[in-house]
Amino acid sequence: MWRASRRPTITPILISERLVTRPERREATWRTPDVVVIGAGAAGLMAAFTAARRGSRVVVLDHAPEPGRKILISGGGRCNFTNRDVKPECFLSQNRHFARSALSRYTPADFLALLATHKIPWHEKKLGQLFCDNSASDIVKMLLAECDAAGVRLLTDVRVADVSRAEAFRVRTSAGEFTSAALVVATGGLSIPKLGASGFGYDVARHFGLPVITPEPALVPLVFGAGTESWVKELAGVSLPVKASCGKVAFEEALLFTHRGLSGPALLQISSYWQAGQPVRLDLLPGQDSGRLLAEVKASKGKMRGPAVLSRWFPQRLAQELARQFAPDRPVVEWPDKTIRALAEHIHRLDMHPTGTEGFAKAEVTRGGVDTRALSSKTMEAQQVPGLYFIGEAVDVTGWLGGYNFQWAWASGHAAGEAVAANR
């Protein structure tokens, strides 16, 4: 028997029930459903109504007071619910092919078709990112409506005390005991603990003998320690388009200097690939030849100095900092060619040395999780524990910024929902 550890984020509280259950179902029936889903987020709700549509009796349990809390804060409150350009290469995992099966069987087009049935308006932003026109609550309402129509029973404010398995799974909770042939764990990762994130799913996996890849913050700002490129913090609030790279991976988007280090879409993307001790390389003027541009300024024989010239292409404070570090304090016309070449090198290949990240509190998702080698890529079922499924962020699959992680939630939840119904 596995018992939940006592964590501040999983405290017993009053039990409430969402109105997503058919009144004719008797208590004795829903105490012994076909499927128990732990977690009422994106993946869990998708798995629940997918299974219920196919005839399974499903109970969903969540320790939060209401479902879909992470959905509600996503995308600035408008939920970047998927991306048009989803492909397996946009996901990190110890097994880079694992996500391919689920993603191919439930696509962004499938989710858009679901939105269309609920008449939810949406729009596309840059890089294929799709958002709700109105509010992220439209997505939560849609998922709950689908659960309601399929007869799902959803209980919130419920703490799971322990999980065990003999002939069936037994889930003992603050709302009583549930017994089911299938158990779907959709409890997410460790990111954003203020919303109740915990290592619950990892503990369940370990209890049943499944390996767990060490969870780490991903899509997270990078920070710099005392004495390590401290000038970065003086530029807090400055933003510009860059190309950020780490090893062989690169992203060309916006960079934001913060009072602790670096953020913005380009850095959040790179953070998922960054390991402690690695440098992050910045091209501050991607797609342009700063050496040629500086040579043209020199040829014009003007009297402008470094800060004024660099402010043509960079925010003023950054231009001043680059000039302070890498340019002589005299007019550009007097710079030797080797000085121009050296400054251009710094502009296009500026190596930064982060000392860490802002941690799970600021991370949008968790990298690592339940080892995919222990799961079926088609069904998300544990290979050595029939009837046990792990989906969504709890699994070692991490998407890029821009709707990819939601698409993984929809696809993995759909795969598990189909599988548990087929195995009844």
Coordinates of C-alpha atoms in Angstrom, one line a residue:
M1 CA 0.0 0.0 0.0
W2 CA 1.2 3.5 -0.8
R3 CA 0.4 6.3 1.5
A4 CA 0.5 10.0 0.6
S5 CA 3.2 11.9 2.4
R6 CA 2.0 14.8 4.5
R7 CA 2.6 17.9 2.3
P8 CA 1.4 21.4 2.9
T9 CA -0.1 21.4 -0.6
I10 CA -2.3 18.4 0.1
T11 CA -4.2 19.3 3.2
P12 CA -7.6 17.9 4.1
I13 CA -10.4 20.4 3.4
L14 CA -14.1 20.5 3.0
I15 CA -15.5 18.3 0.2
S16 CA -17.6 19.8 -2.6
E17 CA -19.1 18.2 -5.7
R18 CA -19.3 19.7 -9.1
L19 CA -22.6 19.3 -10.9
V20 CA -21.3 16.9 -13.5
T21 CA -23.1 13.7 -12.5
R22 CA -26.4 12.2 -13.5
P23 CA -28.7 12.1 -10.5
E24 CA -29.8 8.6 -11.2
R25 CA -26.4 7.2 -10.3
R26 CA -26.5 5.7 -6.9
E27 CA -23.6 6.1 -4.4
A28 CA -22.8 2.4 -4.4
T29 CA -22.3 2.6 -8.2
W30 CA -19.9 5.5 -8.2
R31 CA -17.9 4.2 -5.3
T32 CA -17.0 1.3 -7.7
P33 CA -16.5 2.9 -11.1
D34 CA -14.7 1.4 -14.0
V35 CA -12.1 4.2 -13.9
V36 CA -10.8 6.6 -11.2
V37 CA -8.9 9.6 -12.6
I38 CA -6.8 11.5 -10.1
G39 CA -6.4 15.1 -11.3
A40 CA -9.0 17.5 -12.8
G41 CA -6.7 19.4 -15.1
A42 CA -6.4 19.4 -18.8
A43 CA -5.2 15.8 -19.2
G44 CA -7.4 14.3 -16.5
L45 CA -10.7 15.9 -17.7
M46 CA -9.9 14.9 -21.3
A47 CA -9.2 11.3 -20.2
A48 CA -12.4 11.2 -18.1
F49 CA -14.9 12.3 -20.8
T50 CA -13.1 10.3 -23.5
A51 CA -13.5 7.1 -21.5
A52 CA -17.1 8.0 -20.3
R53 CA -18.2 8.6 -23.9
R54 CA -17.3 5.0 -24.7
G55 CA -19.4 3.6 -21.9
S56 CA -17.0 3.6 -18.9
R57 CA -18.2 4.8 -15.5
V58 CA -15.7 7.5 -14.4
V59 CA -15.0 9.3 -11.2
V60 CA -12.5 12.2 -11.1
L61 CA -10.9 13.3 -7.9
D62 CA -9.0 16.5 -7.3
H63 CA -7.5 18.1 -4.2
A64 CA -8.1 21.7 -5.4
P65 CA -11.4 23.5 -4.7
E66 CA -12.2 23.8 -8.4
P67 CA -11.0 22.0 -11.5
G68 CA -8.7 23.4 -14.2
R69 CA -6.9 25.9 -12.1
K70 CA -3.7 25.9 -14.2
I71 CA -5.8 26.2 -17.4
L72 CA -7.4 29.4 -16.0
I73 CA -4.1 31.2 -15.5
S74 CA -2.5 30.1 -18.8
G75 CA -1.8 32.4 -21.7
G76 CA -2.4 35.5 -19.6
G77 CA -5.9 34.3 -18.8
R78 CA -6.8 33.4 -22.4
C79 CA -5.3 29.9 -22.6
N80 CA -2.8 29.1 -25.4
F81 CA -4.6 25.8 -25.8
T82 CA -2.6 24.4 -28.7
N83 CA -0.3 25.2 -31.6
R84 CA -0.9 24.7 -35.3
D85 CA 2.6 23.4 -35.8
V86 CA 2.7 20.6 -33.3
K87 CA 5.2 17.8 -34.2
P88 CA 7.2 15.3 -32.1
E89 CA 10.4 17.3 -32.5
C90 CA 8.9 20.0 -30.3
F91 CA 8.9 17.8 -27.2
L92 CA 11.7 16.8 -24.8
S93 CA 11.9 13.3 -23.3
Q94 CA 14.5 10.7 -22.5
N95 CA 12.7 8.8 -25.3
R96 CA 12.3 11.4 -28.0
H97 CA 9.9 9.2 -30.0
F98 CA 7.5 8.5 -27.2
A99 CA 5.0 11.3 -27.8
R100 CA 4.7 10.5 -31.5
S101 CA 1.9 8.0 -31.3
A102 CA -0.5 9.9 -29.0
L103 CA 0.1 13.2 -30.9
S104 CA -0.6 11.6 -34.2
R105 CA -4.0 10.2 -33.0
Y106 CA -5.3 13.4 -31.4
T107 CA -4.2 16.5 -33.3
P108 CA -4.7 20.3 -33.0
A109 CA -7.4 19.9 -35.6
D110 CA -9.3 17.5 -33.4
F111 CA -9.2 20.0 -30.5
L112 CA -10.3 22.8 -32.8
A113 CA -13.3 20.6 -33.9
L114 CA -14.2 20.2 -30.2
L115 CA -14.1 24.0 -29.7
A116 CA -16.3 24.4 -32.8
T117 CA -19.0 22.2 -31.2
H118 CA -19.0 24.6 -28.2
K119 CA -18.9 27.7 -30.4
I120 CA -15.7 28.9 -28.6
P121 CA -14.1 31.7 -30.6
W122 CA -10.3 31.7 -30.9
H123 CA -7.5 33.5 -32.7
E124 CA -3.9 32.7 -33.9
K125 CA -0.9 34.7 -32.7
K126 CA 2.7 34.4 -33.9
L127 CA 4.4 31.0 -34.4
G128 CA 1.2 29.1 -34.7
Q129 CA 0.0 29.8 -31.1
L130 CA -3.8 29.6 -30.7
F131 CA -5.7 31.4 -27.9
C132 CA -9.3 31.9 -26.8
D133 CA -10.8 35.2 -27.9
N134 CA -12.6 35.6 -24.5
S135 CA -11.2 33.7 -21.6
A136 CA -9.5 30.6 -20.5
S137 CA -12.6 29.8 -18.5
D138 CA -14.2 28.9 -21.9
I139 CA -11.9 25.9 -22.1
V140 CA -12.7 24.8 -18.5
K141 CA -16.4 25.1 -19.1
M142 CA -16.2 23.1 -22.3
L143 CA -14.3 20.3 -20.5
L144 CA -16.8 20.2 -17.7
A145 CA -19.7 20.3 -20.2
E146 CA -18.2 17.3 -21.9
C147 CA -17.8 15.5 -18.6
D148 CA -21.4 16.3 -17.7
A149 CA -22.8 15.0 -21.0
A150 CA -20.8 11.8 -20.6
G151 CA -21.9 11.2 -17.0
V152 CA -18.6 11.7 -15.3
R153 CA -18.6 12.1 -11.5
L154 CA -16.2 14.9 -10.4
L155 CA -15.3 15.5 -6.8
T156 CA -13.1 18.5 -5.8
D157 CA -11.5 19.3 -2.4
V158 CA -10.7 15.7 -2.0
R159 CA -7.4 14.5 -0.6
V160 CA -6.1 11.1 -1.6
A161 CA -4.7 9.3 1.5
D162 CA -3.4 6.1 -0.1
V163 CA -3.5 4.0 -3.2
S164 CA -3.2 0.2 -3.3
R165 CA -4.0 -2.7 -5.7
A166 CA -5.0 -6.3 -5.3
E167 CA -7.6 -7.5 -7.7
A168 CA -8.6 -3.9 -8.3
F169 CA -7.2 -0.4 -7.4
R170 CA -8.3 1.0 -4.1
V171 CA -8.2 4.7 -3.6
R172 CA -8.8 5.9 0.0
T173 CA -9.6 9.6 0.2
S174 CA -11.1 12.2 2.5
A175 CA -14.4 11.6 0.6
G176 CA -14.3 7.9 1.3
E177 CA -13.0 4.9 -0.6
F178 CA -13.2 4.2 -4.3
T179 CA -12.4 0.9 -6.1
S180 CA -11.8 0.6 -9.8
A181 CA -10.3 -1.7 -12.4
A182 CA -8.4 1.3 -13.9
L183 CA -6.5 4.2 -12.4
V184 CA -5.4 7.2 -14.4
V185 CA -2.9 9.5 -12.7
A186 CA -3.1 13.1 -14.1
T187 CA -1.7 15.1 -11.2
G188 CA 0.8 17.2 -13.2
G189 CA 4.3 18.1 -12.1
L190 CA 5.9 20.4 -9.6
S191 CA 5.6 23.7 -11.4
I192 CA 3.6 26.5 -9.8
P193 CA 3.2 25.1 -6.3
K194 CA 0.9 28.0 -5.3
L195 CA -1.8 26.1 -7.3
G196 CA -1.2 23.0 -5.3
A197 CA 1.4 21.3 -7.4
S198 CA 3.1 18.3 -5.7
G199 CA 5.1 15.1 -6.4
F200 CA 2.0 13.0 -5.8
G201 CA 2.1 11.3 -9.2
Y202 CA 5.7 10.5 -8.9
D203 CA 5.1 8.9 -5.5
V204 CA 2.4 6.7 -7.0
A205 CA 4.7 5.7 -9.8
R206 CA 7.5 4.7 -7.5
H207 CA 5.1 2.8 -5.3
F208 CA 4.2 0.6 -8.2
G209 CA 7.8 0.2 -9.2
L210 CA 7.9 2.7 -12.1
P211 CA 11.1 4.7 -12.5
V212 CA 10.9 8.5 -12.4
I213 CA 13.3 10.9 -14.3
T214 CA 14.3 13.6 -11.8
P215 CA 11.8 16.5 -12.1
E216 CA 13.4 19.9 -12.9
P217 CA 11.9 23.3 -13.7
A218 CA 11.4 24.0 -17.4
L219 CA 10.2 27.1 -19.4
V220 CA 11.7 29.0 -16.5
P221 CA 13.7 32.3 -16.2
L222 CA 17.5 31.9 -15.7
V223 CA 19.3 33.7 -12.9
F224 CA 22.8 35.0 -12.2
G225 CA 24.7 34.9 -8.9
A226 CA 26.6 37.7 -7.3
G227 CA 29.6 38.6 -9.4
T228 CA 28.4 36.6 -12.4
E229 CA 27.5 39.1 -15.2
S230 CA 26.0 41.3 -12.6
W231 CA 25.5 44.0 -15.3
V232 CA 22.5 41.9 -16.6
K233 CA 20.4 43.0 -13.5
E234 CA 21.1 46.6 -14.2
L235 CA 19.1 46.2 -17.5
A236 CA 15.9 45.0 -15.8
G237 CA 13.0 45.8 -18.1
V238 CA 14.9 46.0 -21.3
S239 CA 13.6 43.7 -24.1
L240 CA 14.7 42.9 -27.6
P241 CA 14.5 40.1 -30.2
V242 CA 17.4 37.7 -30.0
K243 CA 18.5 34.3 -31.0
A244 CA 19.3 32.2 -27.9
S245 CA 21.1 28.9 -28.2
C246 CA 22.3 26.2 -25.9
G247 CA 24.4 23.4 -27.5
K248 CA 22.8 22.7 -30.9
V249 CA 19.3 24.1 -30.0
A250 CA 18.4 27.7 -30.8
F251 CA 15.2 29.8 -30.6
E252 CA 14.7 33.2 -32.1
E253 CA 12.2 35.2 -30.1
A254 CA 12.2 38.0 -27.5
L255 CA 14.6 38.3 -24.6
L256 CA 13.8 40.2 -21.4
F257 CA 16.3 41.3 -18.8
T258 CA 15.0 41.0 -15.2
H259 CA 16.2 42.0 -11.8
R260 CA 17.5 38.5 -11.3
G261 CA 18.6 37.5 -14.8
L262 CA 17.0 36.7 -18.1
S263 CA 13.5 35.8 -19.2
G264 CA 11.3 36.2 -22.2
P265 CA 10.1 33.6 -24.7
A266 CA 13.6 32.9 -26.2
L267 CA 15.1 32.2 -22.7
L268 CA 12.2 30.2 -21.5
Q269 CA 12.5 28.0 -24.5
I270 CA 16.2 27.5 -24.0
S271 CA 15.8 26.9 -20.2
S272 CA 14.2 23.5 -21.0
Y273 CA 17.5 22.4 -22.6
W274 CA 19.9 24.2 -20.3
Q275 CA 21.9 22.2 -17.7
A276 CA 23.8 23.8 -14.8
G277 CA 27.3 24.9 -15.9
Q278 CA 26.4 25.3 -19.5
P279 CA 26.6 28.8 -21.2
V280 CA 23.7 30.3 -23.1
R281 CA 24.8 32.1 -26.3
L282 CA 22.9 35.2 -27.4
D283 CA 22.9 36.6 -30.9
L284 CA 21.7 40.2 -30.1
L285 CA 21.1 41.1 -33.7
P286 CA 19.9 37.9 -35.5
G287 CA 19.7 38.0 -39.3
Q288 CA 22.0 41.1 -39.6
D289 CA 25.7 41.7 -40.0
S290 CA 26.7 44.1 -37.3
G291 CA 30.3 44.1 -38.5
R292 CA 29.2 45.5 -41.9
L293 CA 26.8 48.0 -40.2
L294 CA 29.6 49.3 -38.0
A295 CA 32.0 49.5 -40.9
E296 CA 29.5 51.6 -42.8
V297 CA 29.3 53.9 -39.9
K298 CA 33.1 54.2 -39.8
A299 CA 33.2 54.9 -43.5
S300 CA 30.7 57.8 -43.1
K301 CA 33.4 59.6 -41.1
G302 CA 30.9 60.9 -38.6
K303 CA 31.8 61.7 -35.0
M304 CA 29.4 59.4 -33.3
R305 CA 30.6 57.3 -30.4
G306 CA 29.8 53.8 -29.5
P307 CA 26.6 54.3 -27.4
A308 CA 25.0 56.5 -30.0
V309 CA 25.8 54.2 -32.8
L310 CA 24.7 51.0 -31.0
S311 CA 21.4 52.7 -30.0
R312 CA 20.4 52.5 -33.7
W313 CA 19.9 48.8 -33.2
F314 CA 19.5 48.2 -29.5
P315 CA 17.6 49.8 -26.6
Q316 CA 19.6 52.7 -25.2
R317 CA 20.6 51.1 -21.9
L318 CA 21.8 48.0 -23.6
A319 CA 23.7 50.0 -26.2
Q320 CA 25.4 51.9 -23.4
E321 CA 26.4 48.6 -21.6
L322 CA 27.7 47.0 -24.8
A323 CA 29.8 50.1 -25.5
R324 CA 31.1 50.2 -22.0
Q325 CA 32.3 46.6 -22.1
F326 CA 33.4 46.2 -25.7
A327 CA 34.0 49.6 -27.4
P328 CA 36.7 52.3 -27.0
D329 CA 35.6 55.7 -25.8
R330 CA 36.2 57.6 -29.0
P331 CA 34.4 58.2 -32.3
V332 CA 33.7 55.1 -34.4
V333 CA 35.7 56.6 -37.3
E334 CA 38.8 56.2 -35.1
W335 CA 38.2 52.5 -34.3
P336 CA 40.6 50.0 -35.9
D337 CA 39.0 47.3 -37.9
K338 CA 40.0 44.6 -35.4
T339 CA 37.9 46.5 -32.8
I340 CA 34.9 46.5 -35.0
R341 CA 35.4 42.8 -35.6
A342 CA 35.6 42.1 -31.9
L343 CA 32.5 44.1 -31.1
A344 CA 30.6 42.3 -33.8
E345 CA 31.7 39.0 -32.4
H346 CA 30.3 39.9 -29.0
I347 CA 27.0 41.1 -30.5
H348 CA 26.4 37.8 -32.3
R349 CA 28.1 35.4 -29.9
L350 CA 27.6 36.7 -26.4
D351 CA 28.1 33.9 -24.0
M352 CA 26.2 34.2 -20.7
H353 CA 26.7 32.0 -17.7
P354 CA 23.5 31.5 -15.6
T355 CA 24.0 30.1 -12.1
G356 CA 20.5 28.6 -11.9
T357 CA 16.8 29.1 -12.5
E358 CA 14.0 30.7 -10.7
G359 CA 12.7 27.3 -9.7
F360 CA 9.4 25.6 -9.8
A361 CA 7.6 28.7 -8.4
K362 CA 8.2 30.5 -11.8
A363 CA 8.4 27.4 -14.1
E364 CA 5.6 27.0 -16.5
V365 CA 6.1 23.2 -16.7
T366 CA 8.2 20.4 -15.3
R367 CA 10.9 18.6 -17.2
G368 CA 11.3 14.9 -16.3
G369 CA 8.6 12.7 -14.6
V370 CA 7.4 9.2 -15.0
D371 CA 9.9 7.4 -17.2
T372 CA 8.3 6.7 -20.6
R373 CA 10.2 3.4 -20.9
A374 CA 7.8 2.0 -18.3
L375 CA 4.7 3.1 -20.3
S376 CA 3.0 2.2 -23.6
S377 CA 3.3 5.0 -26.0
K378 CA -0.1 4.0 -27.6
T379 CA -2.2 3.8 -24.4
M380 CA -0.1 5.5 -21.6
E381 CA -0.6 2.3 -19.5
A382 CA 2.2 1.1 -17.2
Q383 CA 3.6 -2.0 -19.0
Q384 CA 4.1 -4.0 -15.7
V385 CA 0.9 -2.8 -13.9
P386 CA -2.2 -3.4 -16.0
G387 CA -4.9 -0.8 -15.5
L388 CA -2.5 2.0 -14.3
Y389 CA -2.0 5.0 -16.6
F390 CA 0.0 8.2 -16.4
I391 CA -0.7 11.2 -18.6
G392 CA 0.0 14.9 -19.1
E393 CA 2.8 16.7 -17.2
A394 CA 3.3 13.8 -14.8
V395 CA 5.1 12.0 -17.7
D396 CA 8.6 12.7 -19.0
V397 CA 7.4 14.6 -22.0
T398 CA 7.9 18.4 -22.0
G399 CA 6.7 20.6 -24.9
W400 CA 8.0 23.9 -26.2
L401 CA 6.4 27.2 -25.1
G402 CA 3.4 28.1 -27.2
G403 CA 0.6 25.6 -26.6
Y404 CA 2.6 22.4 -27.1
N405 CA 2.1 21.2 -23.5
F406 CA -1.6 21.6 -23.7
Q407 CA -1.7 19.6 -26.9
W408 CA 0.3 16.8 -25.0
A409 CA -2.3 16.9 -22.3
W410 CA -5.2 16.5 -24.8
A411 CA -3.4 13.8 -26.8
S412 CA -2.2 11.7 -23.8
G413 CA -5.5 12.1 -22.0
H414 CA -7.4 11.0 -25.1
A415 CA -5.1 8.0 -25.6
A416 CA -5.6 6.8 -22.0
G417 CA -9.3 7.5 -22.2
E418 CA -9.7 5.4 -25.3
A419 CA -7.6 2.6 -23.8
V420 CA -9.4 2.2 -20.5
A421 CA -12.7 2.1 -22.3
A422 CA -11.4 -0.6 -24.7
N423 CA -10.1 -2.7 -21.8
R424 CA -13.3 -2.8 -19.8

